CSV table of C-alpha atoms in Angstrom, one decimal:
chain,number,residue,atom,x,y,z
A,1,UNK,CA,-52.1,80.3,-25.7
A,2,UNK,CA,-52.5,78.6,-22.4
A,3,UNK,CA,-55.9,77.5,-23.6
A,4,UNK,CA,-54.4,75.7,-26.6
A,5,UNK,CA,-51.8,74.0,-24.3
A,6,UNK,CA,-54.6,72.9,-21.9
A,7,UNK,CA,-56.8,71.5,-24.7
A,8,UNK,CA,-53.8,69.7,-26.2
A,9,UNK,CA,-52.9,68.1,-22.8
A,10,UNK,CA,-56.5,67.0,-22.3
A,11,UNK,CA,-56.6,65.6,-25.8
A,12,UNK,CA,-53.4,63.7,-25.3
A,13,UNK,CA,-54.6,62.2,-22.0
A,14,UNK,CA,-57.9,61.2,-23.7
A,15,UNK,CA,-56.0,59.6,-26.7
A,16,UNK,CA,-53.7,57.8,-24.2
A,17,UNK,CA,-56.7,56.5,-22.2
A,18,UNK,CA,-58.5,55.3,-25.4
A,19,UNK,CA,-55.3,53.6,-26.5
A,20,UNK,CA,-54.9,51.9,-23.2
A,21,UNK,CA,-58.5,50.6,-23.3
A,22,UNK,CA,-58.1,49.3,-26.8
A,23,UNK,CA,-54.7,47.6,-26.0
A,24,UNK,CA,-56.2,46.1,-22.9
A,25,UNK,CA,-59.1,44.6,-25.0
A,26,UNK,CA,-56.7,43.3,-27.5
A,27,UNK,CA,-54.7,41.6,-24.8
A,28,UNK,CA,-57.8,40.1,-23.4
A,29,UNK,CA,-58.8,38.8,-26.8
A,30,UNK,CA,-55.3,37.3,-27.4
A,31,UNK,CA,-55.5,35.6,-24.0
A,32,UNK,CA,-59.0,34.3,-24.7
A,33,UNK,CA,-57.8,32.9,-28.1
A,34,UNK,CA,-54.7,31.3,-26.4
A,35,UNK,CA,-57.0,29.8,-23.7
A,36,UNK,CA,-59.4,28.3,-26.3
A,37,UNK,CA,-56.4,27.0,-28.3
A,38,UNK,CA,-54.9,25.3,-25.2
A,39,UNK,CA,-58.3,23.9,-24.3
A,40,UNK,CA,-58.6,22.3,-27.7
A,41,UNK,CA,-55.1,20.9,-27.5
A,42,UNK,CA,-55.9,19.5,-24.1
A,43,UNK,CA,-59.2,18.0,-25.3
A,44,UNK,CA,-57.5,16.3,-28.3
A,45,UNK,CA,-54.7,14.9,-26.3
A,46,UNK,CA,-56.8,13.8,-23.4
A,47,UNK,CA,-59.2,11.9,-25.7
A,48,UNK,CA,-56.3,10.3,-27.5
A,49,UNK,CA,-54.5,9.3,-24.3
A,50,UNK,CA,-57.8,7.9,-22.9
A,51,UNK,CA,-58.3,5.7,-26.0
A,52,UNK,CA,-54.6,4.5,-25.8
A,53,UNK,CA,-55.2,3.7,-22.1
A,54,UNK,CA,-58.2,1.6,-23.1
A,55,UNK,CA,-56.2,-0.2,-25.7
A,56,UNK,CA,-53.5,-0.9,-23.0
A,57,UNK,CA,-56.2,-2.2,-20.6
A,58,UNK,CA,-57.6,-4.6,-23.2
A,59,UNK,CA,-54.0,-5.8,-23.9
A,60,UNK,CA,-53.9,-4.5,-27.4
A,61,UNK,CA,-51.0,-2.2,-26.7
A,62,UNK,CA,-48.2,-3.3,-24.4
A,63,UNK,CA,-47.9,-1.0,-21.3
A,64,UNK,CA,-44.3,-0.2,-22.1
A,65,UNK,CA,-45.4,1.2,-25.6
A,66,UNK,CA,-48.1,3.5,-24.3
A,67,UNK,CA,-45.6,6.4,-23.8
A,68,UNK,CA,-44.5,6.0,-27.4
A,69,UNK,CA,-48.1,6.2,-28.6
A,70,UNK,CA,-48.7,9.2,-26.3
A,71,UNK,CA,-45.6,10.9,-27.6
A,72,UNK,CA,-47.4,11.4,-31.0
A,73,UNK,CA,-49.7,14.0,-29.5
A,74,UNK,CA,-47.4,15.0,-26.6
A,75,UNK,CA,-44.5,16.1,-28.9
A,76,UNK,CA,-46.6,17.6,-31.7
A,77,UNK,CA,-45.8,21.2,-30.7
A,78,UNK,CA,-42.2,20.6,-29.8
A,79,UNK,CA,-40.8,22.0,-33.1
A,80,UNK,CA,-44.1,23.3,-34.7
A,81,UNK,CA,-45.8,26.6,-34.3
A,82,UNK,CA,-48.9,27.0,-32.2
A,83,UNK,CA,-51.4,27.9,-34.9
A,84,UNK,CA,-54.8,26.8,-36.1
A,85,UNK,CA,-53.4,24.9,-39.1
A,86,UNK,CA,-51.2,22.8,-36.9
A,87,UNK,CA,-54.0,22.2,-34.4
A,88,UNK,CA,-56.2,20.9,-37.2
A,89,UNK,CA,-53.4,18.6,-38.3
A,90,UNK,CA,-53.0,17.3,-34.8
A,91,UNK,CA,-56.7,16.6,-34.7
A,92,UNK,CA,-56.7,14.8,-38.1
A,93,UNK,CA,-53.6,12.7,-37.2
A,94,UNK,CA,-54.9,11.6,-33.8
A,95,UNK,CA,-58.4,10.8,-35.2
A,96,UNK,CA,-56.9,8.9,-38.2
A,97,UNK,CA,-54.7,6.7,-35.9
A,98,UNK,CA,-57.5,6.0,-33.5
A,99,UNK,CA,-60.0,5.2,-36.2
A,100,UNK,CA,-57.5,2.9,-38.0
A,101,UNK,CA,-56.8,1.0,-34.8
A,102,UNK,CA,-60.5,0.9,-33.9
A,103,UNK,CA,-61.6,-0.4,-37.3
A,104,UNK,CA,-58.8,-3.0,-37.3
A,105,UNK,CA,-59.8,-4.1,-33.8
A,106,UNK,CA,-63.4,-4.6,-34.8
A,107,UNK,CA,-62.3,-6.6,-37.9
A,108,UNK,CA,-59.9,-8.7,-35.8
A,109,UNK,CA,-62.5,-9.4,-33.1
A,110,UNK,CA,-64.8,-10.7,-35.8
A,111,UNK,CA,-62.0,-12.8,-37.3
A,112,UNK,CA,-60.6,-13.8,-33.9
A,113,UNK,CA,-57.1,-12.5,-34.9
A,114,UNK,CA,-56.5,-9.9,-32.2
A,115,UNK,CA,-53.0,-11.2,-31.6
A,116,UNK,CA,-52.1,-10.3,-35.2
A,117,UNK,CA,-53.2,-6.7,-34.5
A,118,UNK,CA,-51.2,-6.6,-31.3
A,119,UNK,CA,-48.2,-7.6,-33.3
A,120,UNK,CA,-48.9,-4.9,-35.9
A,121,UNK,CA,-49.1,-2.3,-33.1
A,122,UNK,CA,-45.9,-3.6,-31.6
A,123,UNK,CA,-44.2,-3.0,-35.0
A,124,UNK,CA,-45.8,0.4,-35.3
A,125,UNK,CA,-44.5,1.5,-31.9
A,126,UNK,CA,-41.0,0.2,-32.8
A,127,UNK,CA,-41.0,2.6,-35.8
A,128,UNK,CA,-41.8,5.7,-33.8
A,129,UNK,CA,-39.0,8.1,-33.1
A,130,UNK,CA,-37.5,8.3,-29.6
A,131,UNK,CA,-36.3,11.9,-29.7
A,132,UNK,CA,-38.9,14.7,-29.3
A,133,UNK,CA,-37.2,16.8,-32.0
A,134,UNK,CA,-38.0,14.1,-34.6
A,135,UNK,CA,-41.7,14.8,-34.2
A,136,UNK,CA,-41.6,17.6,-36.9
A,137,UNK,CA,-43.8,18.6,-39.8
A,138,UNK,CA,-42.4,16.0,-42.2
A,139,UNK,CA,-43.0,13.3,-39.6
A,140,UNK,CA,-46.7,14.2,-39.3
A,141,UNK,CA,-47.3,14.8,-43.0
A,142,UNK,CA,-45.3,12.0,-44.5
A,143,UNK,CA,-44.0,9.3,-42.1
A,144,UNK,CA,-46.8,8.9,-39.7
A,145,UNK,CA,-49.6,8.5,-42.3
A,146,UNK,CA,-47.5,5.8,-43.9
A,147,UNK,CA,-47.0,4.1,-40.6
A,148,UNK,CA,-50.7,4.2,-39.8
A,149,UNK,CA,-51.6,2.7,-43.2
A,150,UNK,CA,-49.4,-0.3,-42.3
A,151,UNK,CA,-51.6,-1.1,-39.3
A,152,UNK,CA,-53.7,-3.5,-41.4
A,153,UNK,CA,-54.6,-7.1,-40.9
A,154,UNK,CA,-56.1,-9.5,-43.5
A,155,UNK,CA,-59.8,-9.1,-44.1
A,156,UNK,CA,-60.7,-12.7,-43.2
A,157,UNK,CA,-59.3,-15.6,-41.2
A,158,UNK,CA,-58.9,-17.7,-44.4
A,159,UNK,CA,-56.4,-15.1,-45.7
A,160,UNK,CA,-54.1,-16.1,-42.8
A,161,UNK,CA,-54.2,-19.8,-43.6
A,162,UNK,CA,-51.4,-20.9,-46.0
A,163,UNK,CA,-52.8,-22.4,-49.1
A,164,UNK,CA,-52.3,-26.2,-49.2
A,165,UNK,CA,-49.6,-27.1,-51.6
A,166,UNK,CA,-50.7,-29.7,-54.3
A,167,UNK,CA,-49.3,-33.1,-53.5
A,168,UNK,CA,-46.9,-34.4,-56.0
A,169,UNK,CA,-47.7,-37.8,-57.4
A,170,UNK,CA,-45.8,-40.1,-59.6
A,171,UNK,CA,-48.8,-40.5,-62.0
A,172,UNK,CA,-49.6,-37.8,-64.5
A,173,UNK,CA,-52.9,-36.0,-63.7
A,174,UNK,CA,-54.4,-36.5,-67.2
A,175,UNK,CA,-54.6,-40.3,-67.1
A,176,UNK,CA,-58.2,-41.5,-66.7
A,177,UNK,CA,-59.0,-43.7,-63.8
A,178,UNK,CA,-60.8,-46.4,-65.7
A,179,UNK,CA,-60.9,-49.7,-63.9
A,180,UNK,CA,-60.7,-51.5,-67.3
A,181,UNK,CA,-57.3,-50.1,-68.1
A,182,UNK,CA,-54.0,-51.5,-67.0
A,183,UNK,CA,-52.5,-50.4,-63.8
A,184,UNK,CA,-49.6,-48.0,-64.0
A,185,UNK,CA,-46.2,-49.5,-64.7
A,186,UNK,CA,-44.1,-50.3,-61.6
A,187,UNK,CA,-41.7,-47.7,-60.4
A,188,UNK,CA,-38.1,-47.8,-61.5
A,189,UNK,CA,-36.9,-49.0,-58.1
A,190,UNK,CA,-39.3,-51.9,-58.3
A,191,UNK,CA,-38.2,-52.7,-61.8
A,192,UNK,CA,-34.5,-52.7,-60.7
A,193,UNK,CA,-35.3,-55.0,-57.8
A,194,UNK,CA,-37.0,-57.5,-60.1
A,195,UNK,CA,-34.0,-57.6,-62.5
């Protein structure tokens, strides 16, 4: 009988030891996943903030608007879960915004219309929410993509120039300009002055 009790106690201690080792390994794996996740978030946000700082340095974004642009990535996880799906969404959103601004900047530099892009980014910053709680899933899936799509400038400088309005003339356009024909009749005011 004492032999069975002794074996049972040794077996329980062994099972407890194995459980502790397994649980310790699981905790290490969770910590490693969390660390990798946080490093990816840090990489995404640091790249994004570095590009925004470059745009501020080249006077494309006003310095007072840089915090609003940075709030896009800074407030991403305020009301959203820390998971891979949301991390992928953060990466897509930040890349989409930076690529849109970059392509528009290249286009505006070739057209010499950088001031127009600066104005578009000013309007973009004005539309961003001021409260961190407003940076929720619907903001990132619906509102922000719509705002990013509005950061567009005309494709060419000619598109910015207003088309000249046709000059109104007293003569009809379909009259031929033959030198043999009579000159057009005098205007009504001239006729009234003669009478």
